[in-house]
PDB file of C-alpha atoms in Angstrom:
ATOM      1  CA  UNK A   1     -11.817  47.298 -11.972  1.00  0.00           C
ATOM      2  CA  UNK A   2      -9.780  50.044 -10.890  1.00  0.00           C
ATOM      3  CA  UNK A   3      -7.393  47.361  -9.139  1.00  0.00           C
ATOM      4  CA  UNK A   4      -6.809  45.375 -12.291  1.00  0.00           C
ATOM      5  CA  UNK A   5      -6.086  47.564 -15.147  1.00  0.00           C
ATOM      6  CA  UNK A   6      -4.739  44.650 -16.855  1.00  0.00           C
ATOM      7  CA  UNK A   7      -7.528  42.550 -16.790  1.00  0.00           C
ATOM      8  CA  UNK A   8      -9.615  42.666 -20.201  1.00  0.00           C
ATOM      9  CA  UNK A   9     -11.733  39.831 -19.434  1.00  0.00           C
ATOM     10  CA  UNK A  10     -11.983  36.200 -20.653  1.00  0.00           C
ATOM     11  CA  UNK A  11     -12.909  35.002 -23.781  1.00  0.00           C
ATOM     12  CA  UNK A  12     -13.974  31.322 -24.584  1.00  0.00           C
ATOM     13  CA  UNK A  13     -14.304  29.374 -28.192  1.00  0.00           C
ATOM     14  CA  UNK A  14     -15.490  25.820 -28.471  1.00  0.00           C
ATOM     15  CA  UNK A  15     -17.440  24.094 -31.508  1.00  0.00           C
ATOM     16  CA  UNK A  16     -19.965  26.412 -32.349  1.00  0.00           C
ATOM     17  CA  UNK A  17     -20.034  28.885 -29.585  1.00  0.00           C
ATOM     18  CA  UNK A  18     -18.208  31.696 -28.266  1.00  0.00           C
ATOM     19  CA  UNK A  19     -18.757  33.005 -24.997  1.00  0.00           C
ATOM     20  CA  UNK A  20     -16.794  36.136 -23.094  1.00  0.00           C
ATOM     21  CA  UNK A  21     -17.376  37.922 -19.746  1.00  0.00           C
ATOM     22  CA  UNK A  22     -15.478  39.767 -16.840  1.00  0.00           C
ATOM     23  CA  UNK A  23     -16.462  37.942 -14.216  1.00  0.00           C
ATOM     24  CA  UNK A  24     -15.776  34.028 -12.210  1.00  0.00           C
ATOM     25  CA  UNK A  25     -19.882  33.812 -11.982  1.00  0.00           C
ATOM     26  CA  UNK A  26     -19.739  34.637 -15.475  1.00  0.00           C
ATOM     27  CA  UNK A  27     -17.302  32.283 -16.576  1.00  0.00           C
ATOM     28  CA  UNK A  28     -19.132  29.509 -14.520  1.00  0.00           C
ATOM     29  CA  UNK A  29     -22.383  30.163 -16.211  1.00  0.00           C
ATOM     30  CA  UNK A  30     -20.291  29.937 -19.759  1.00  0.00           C
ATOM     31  CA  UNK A  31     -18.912  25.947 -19.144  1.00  0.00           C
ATOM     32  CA  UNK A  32     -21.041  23.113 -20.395  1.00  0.00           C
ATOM     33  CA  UNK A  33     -21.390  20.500 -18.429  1.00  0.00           C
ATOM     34  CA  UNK A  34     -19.328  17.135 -18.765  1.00  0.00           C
ATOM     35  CA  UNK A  35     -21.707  14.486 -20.968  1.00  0.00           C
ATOM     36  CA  UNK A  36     -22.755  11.700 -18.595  1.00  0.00           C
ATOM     37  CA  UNK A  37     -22.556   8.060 -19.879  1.00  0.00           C
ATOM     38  CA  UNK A  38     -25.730   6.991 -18.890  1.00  0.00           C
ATOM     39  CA  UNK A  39     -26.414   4.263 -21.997  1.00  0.00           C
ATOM     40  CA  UNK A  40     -22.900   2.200 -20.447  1.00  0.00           C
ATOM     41  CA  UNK A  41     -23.590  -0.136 -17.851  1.00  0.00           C
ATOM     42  CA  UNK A  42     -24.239   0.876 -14.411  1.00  0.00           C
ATOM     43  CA  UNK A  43     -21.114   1.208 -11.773  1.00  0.00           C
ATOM     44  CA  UNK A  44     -20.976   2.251  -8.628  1.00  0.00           C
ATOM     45  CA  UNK A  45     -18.002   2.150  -6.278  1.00  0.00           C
ATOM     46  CA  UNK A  46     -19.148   2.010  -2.783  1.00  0.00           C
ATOM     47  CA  UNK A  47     -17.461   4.711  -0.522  1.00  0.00           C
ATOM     48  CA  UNK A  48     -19.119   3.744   2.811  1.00  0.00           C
ATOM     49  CA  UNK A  49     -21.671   1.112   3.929  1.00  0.00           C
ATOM     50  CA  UNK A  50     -23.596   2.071   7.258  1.00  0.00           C
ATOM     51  CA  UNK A  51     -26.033  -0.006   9.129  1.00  0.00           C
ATOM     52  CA  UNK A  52     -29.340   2.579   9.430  1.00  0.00           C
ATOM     53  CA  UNK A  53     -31.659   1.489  12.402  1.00  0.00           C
ATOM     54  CA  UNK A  54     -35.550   1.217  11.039  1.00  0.00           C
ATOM     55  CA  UNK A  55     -34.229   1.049   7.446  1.00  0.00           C
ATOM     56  CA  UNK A  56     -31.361  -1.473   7.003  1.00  0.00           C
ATOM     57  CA  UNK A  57     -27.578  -2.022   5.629  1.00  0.00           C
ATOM     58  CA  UNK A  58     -27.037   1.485   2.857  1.00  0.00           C
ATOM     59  CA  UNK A  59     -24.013   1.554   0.264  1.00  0.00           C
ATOM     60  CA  UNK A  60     -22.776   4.833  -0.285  1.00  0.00           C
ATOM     61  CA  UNK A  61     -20.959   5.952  -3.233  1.00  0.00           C
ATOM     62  CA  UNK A  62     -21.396   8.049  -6.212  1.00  0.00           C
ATOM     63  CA  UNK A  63     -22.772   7.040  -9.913  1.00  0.00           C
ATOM     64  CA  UNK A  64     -19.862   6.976 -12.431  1.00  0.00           C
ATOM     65  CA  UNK A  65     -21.556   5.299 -15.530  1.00  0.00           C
ATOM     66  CA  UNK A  66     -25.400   4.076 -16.334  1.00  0.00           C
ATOM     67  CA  UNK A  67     -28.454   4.445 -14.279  1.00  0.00           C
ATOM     68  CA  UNK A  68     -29.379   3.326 -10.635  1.00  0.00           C
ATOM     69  CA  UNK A  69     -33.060   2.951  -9.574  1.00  0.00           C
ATOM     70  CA  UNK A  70     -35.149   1.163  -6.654  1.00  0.00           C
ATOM     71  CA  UNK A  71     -36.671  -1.737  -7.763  1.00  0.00           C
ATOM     72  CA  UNK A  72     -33.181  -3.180  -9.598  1.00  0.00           C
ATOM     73  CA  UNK A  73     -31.335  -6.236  -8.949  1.00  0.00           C
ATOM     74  CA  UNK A  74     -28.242  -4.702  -8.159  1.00  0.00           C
ATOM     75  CA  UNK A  75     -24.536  -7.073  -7.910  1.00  0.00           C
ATOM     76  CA  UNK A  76     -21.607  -6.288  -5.919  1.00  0.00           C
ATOM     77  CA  UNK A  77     -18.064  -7.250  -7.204  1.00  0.00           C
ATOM     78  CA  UNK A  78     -15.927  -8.602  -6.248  1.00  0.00           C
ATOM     79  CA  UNK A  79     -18.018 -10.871  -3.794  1.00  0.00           C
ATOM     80  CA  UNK A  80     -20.731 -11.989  -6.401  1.00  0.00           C
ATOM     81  CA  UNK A  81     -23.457 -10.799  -3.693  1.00  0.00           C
ATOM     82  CA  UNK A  82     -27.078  -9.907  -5.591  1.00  0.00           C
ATOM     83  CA  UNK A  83     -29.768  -8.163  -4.067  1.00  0.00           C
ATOM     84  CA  UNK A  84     -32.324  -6.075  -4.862  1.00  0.00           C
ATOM     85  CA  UNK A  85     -32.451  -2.067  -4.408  1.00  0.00           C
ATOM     86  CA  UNK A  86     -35.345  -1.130  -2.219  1.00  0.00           C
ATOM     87  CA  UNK A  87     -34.882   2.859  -2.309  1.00  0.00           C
ATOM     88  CA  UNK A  88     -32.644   5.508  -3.387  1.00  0.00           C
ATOM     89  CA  UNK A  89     -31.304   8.831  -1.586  1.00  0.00           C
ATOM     90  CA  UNK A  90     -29.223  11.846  -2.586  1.00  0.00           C
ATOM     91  CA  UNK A  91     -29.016  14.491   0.465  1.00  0.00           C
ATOM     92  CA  UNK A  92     -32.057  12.710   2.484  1.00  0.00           C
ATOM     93  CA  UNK A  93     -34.500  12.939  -0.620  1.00  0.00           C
ATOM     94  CA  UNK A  94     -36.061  10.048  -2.309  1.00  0.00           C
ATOM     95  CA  UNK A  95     -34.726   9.181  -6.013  1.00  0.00           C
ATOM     96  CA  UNK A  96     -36.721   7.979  -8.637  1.00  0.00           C
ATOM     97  CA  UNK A  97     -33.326   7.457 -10.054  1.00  0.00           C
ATOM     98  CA  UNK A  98     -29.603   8.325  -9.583  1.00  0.00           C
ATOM     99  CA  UNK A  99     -27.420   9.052 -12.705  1.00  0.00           C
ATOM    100  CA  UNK A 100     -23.670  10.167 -13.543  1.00  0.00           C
ATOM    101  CA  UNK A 101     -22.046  12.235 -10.400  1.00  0.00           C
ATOM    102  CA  UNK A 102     -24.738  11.896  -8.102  1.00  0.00           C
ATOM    103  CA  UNK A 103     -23.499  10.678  -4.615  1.00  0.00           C
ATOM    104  CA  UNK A 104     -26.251   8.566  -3.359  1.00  0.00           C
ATOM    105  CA  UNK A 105     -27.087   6.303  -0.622  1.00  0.00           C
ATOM    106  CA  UNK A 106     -29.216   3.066  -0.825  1.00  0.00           C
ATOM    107  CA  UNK A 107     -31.242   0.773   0.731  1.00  0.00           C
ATOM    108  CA  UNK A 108     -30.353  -3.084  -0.386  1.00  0.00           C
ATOM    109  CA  UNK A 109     -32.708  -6.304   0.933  1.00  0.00           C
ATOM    110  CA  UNK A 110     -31.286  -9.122   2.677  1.00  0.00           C
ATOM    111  CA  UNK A 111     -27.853  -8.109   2.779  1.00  0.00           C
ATOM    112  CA  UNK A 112     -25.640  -7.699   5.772  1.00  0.00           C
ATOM    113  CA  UNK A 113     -23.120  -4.485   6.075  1.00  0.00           C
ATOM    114  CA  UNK A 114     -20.526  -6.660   7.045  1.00  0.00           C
ATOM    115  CA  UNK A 115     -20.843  -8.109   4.021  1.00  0.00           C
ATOM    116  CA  UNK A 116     -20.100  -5.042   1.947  1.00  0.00           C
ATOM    117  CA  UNK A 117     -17.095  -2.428   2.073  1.00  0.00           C
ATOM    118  CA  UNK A 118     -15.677   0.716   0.426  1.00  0.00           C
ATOM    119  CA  UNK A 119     -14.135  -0.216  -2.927  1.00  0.00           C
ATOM    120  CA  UNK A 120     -17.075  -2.872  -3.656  1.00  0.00           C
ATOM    121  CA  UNK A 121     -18.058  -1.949  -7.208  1.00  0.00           C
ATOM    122  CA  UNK A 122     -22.330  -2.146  -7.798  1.00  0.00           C
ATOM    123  CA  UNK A 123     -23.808  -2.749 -11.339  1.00  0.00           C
ATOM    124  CA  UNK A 124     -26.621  -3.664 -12.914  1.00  0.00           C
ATOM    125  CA  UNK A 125     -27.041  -7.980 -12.628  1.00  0.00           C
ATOM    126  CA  UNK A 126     -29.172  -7.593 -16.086  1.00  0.00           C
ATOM    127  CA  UNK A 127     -26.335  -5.573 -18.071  1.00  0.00           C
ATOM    128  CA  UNK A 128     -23.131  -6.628 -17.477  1.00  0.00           C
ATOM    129  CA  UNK A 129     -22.849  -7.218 -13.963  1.00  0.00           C
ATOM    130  CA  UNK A 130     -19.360  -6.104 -12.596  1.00  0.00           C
ATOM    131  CA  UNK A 131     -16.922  -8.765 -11.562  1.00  0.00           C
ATOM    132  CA  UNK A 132     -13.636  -9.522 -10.243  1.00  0.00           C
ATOM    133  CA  UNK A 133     -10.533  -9.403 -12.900  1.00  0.00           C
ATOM    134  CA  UNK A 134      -7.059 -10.436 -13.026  1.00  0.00           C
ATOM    135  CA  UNK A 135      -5.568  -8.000 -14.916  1.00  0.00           C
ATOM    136  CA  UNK A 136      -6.488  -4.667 -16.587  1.00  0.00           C
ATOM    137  CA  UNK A 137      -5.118  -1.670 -18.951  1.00  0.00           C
ATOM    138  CA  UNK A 138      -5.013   1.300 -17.326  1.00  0.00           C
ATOM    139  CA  UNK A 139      -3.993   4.734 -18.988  1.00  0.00           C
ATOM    140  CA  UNK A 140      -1.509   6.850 -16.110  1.00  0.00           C
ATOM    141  CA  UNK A 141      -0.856  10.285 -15.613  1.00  0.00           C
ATOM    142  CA  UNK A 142       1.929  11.002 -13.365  1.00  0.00           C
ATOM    143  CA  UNK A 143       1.559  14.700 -11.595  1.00  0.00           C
ATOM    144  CA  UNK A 144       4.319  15.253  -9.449  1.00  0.00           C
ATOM    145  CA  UNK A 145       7.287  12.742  -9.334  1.00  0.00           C
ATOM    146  CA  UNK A 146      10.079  12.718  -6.424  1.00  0.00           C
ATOM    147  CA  UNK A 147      13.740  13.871  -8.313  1.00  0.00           C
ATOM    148  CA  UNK A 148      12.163  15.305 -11.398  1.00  0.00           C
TER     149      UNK A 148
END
């Protein structure tokens, strides 16, 4: 534009593909997509767990690896608690399933919210059911540290 002489554009290279345009929209449209891990194991850390009158106790949280669909026997670490799923919700519509990055709520049988809380991780109780550890490796990135 007339108000950025100096801007030529953007230009993009990745394995295979080249993309370029002038515009954010543009540039949006140009970005794959990150690949979702849905042949790993399911887990889902619960954000929230609300009591819903006429339906029951819902988790809350958002897919990170695997598959979640009603009709699983779900377990919650670190409490050992198993249940089955009885329906799944992303923005008040009915799932047939929830995968990578989708925030979803859902219903569980039998299970009492004051049983659950944020930070409970769900997985699959067929394929390798979360659990409690004692130790882990973790791989730290530190953004902004005080005196440096």
């Amino acid at each position: 534009s007339t108000n950025m002489p100096w801007f030529k554009g953007w230009t993009l290279e990745r394995k295979g593909a080249k993309a370029d345009g002038k515009t954010l929209l543009q540039a949006l449209d140009a970005m794959e997509p990150p690949s979702r891990p849905l042949d790993k194991p399911l887990r889902l850390p619960l954000q929230d767990v609300y009591k819903i009158g006429g339906i029951g106790t819902v988790p809350v949280g958002r897919v990170e690896t695997g598959v979640l669909k009603p009709g699983m026997v779900v377990t919650f670490a670190p409490v050992a608690i198993t249940t089955e799923v009885k329906s799944v919700e992303m923005h008040h519509e009915a799932l047939t399933e929830a995968v990578p990055g989708d925030n979803v709520g859902f219903n569980v049988k039998n299970v009492s919210v004051k049983e659950l809380r944020r930070g409970f991780v769900c997985g699959d109780s067929k394929d390798s059911a979360p659990k409690a550890t004692e130790e882990f490796t973790a791989q730290v990135i530190v953004l902004n540290h005080p005196g440096q």
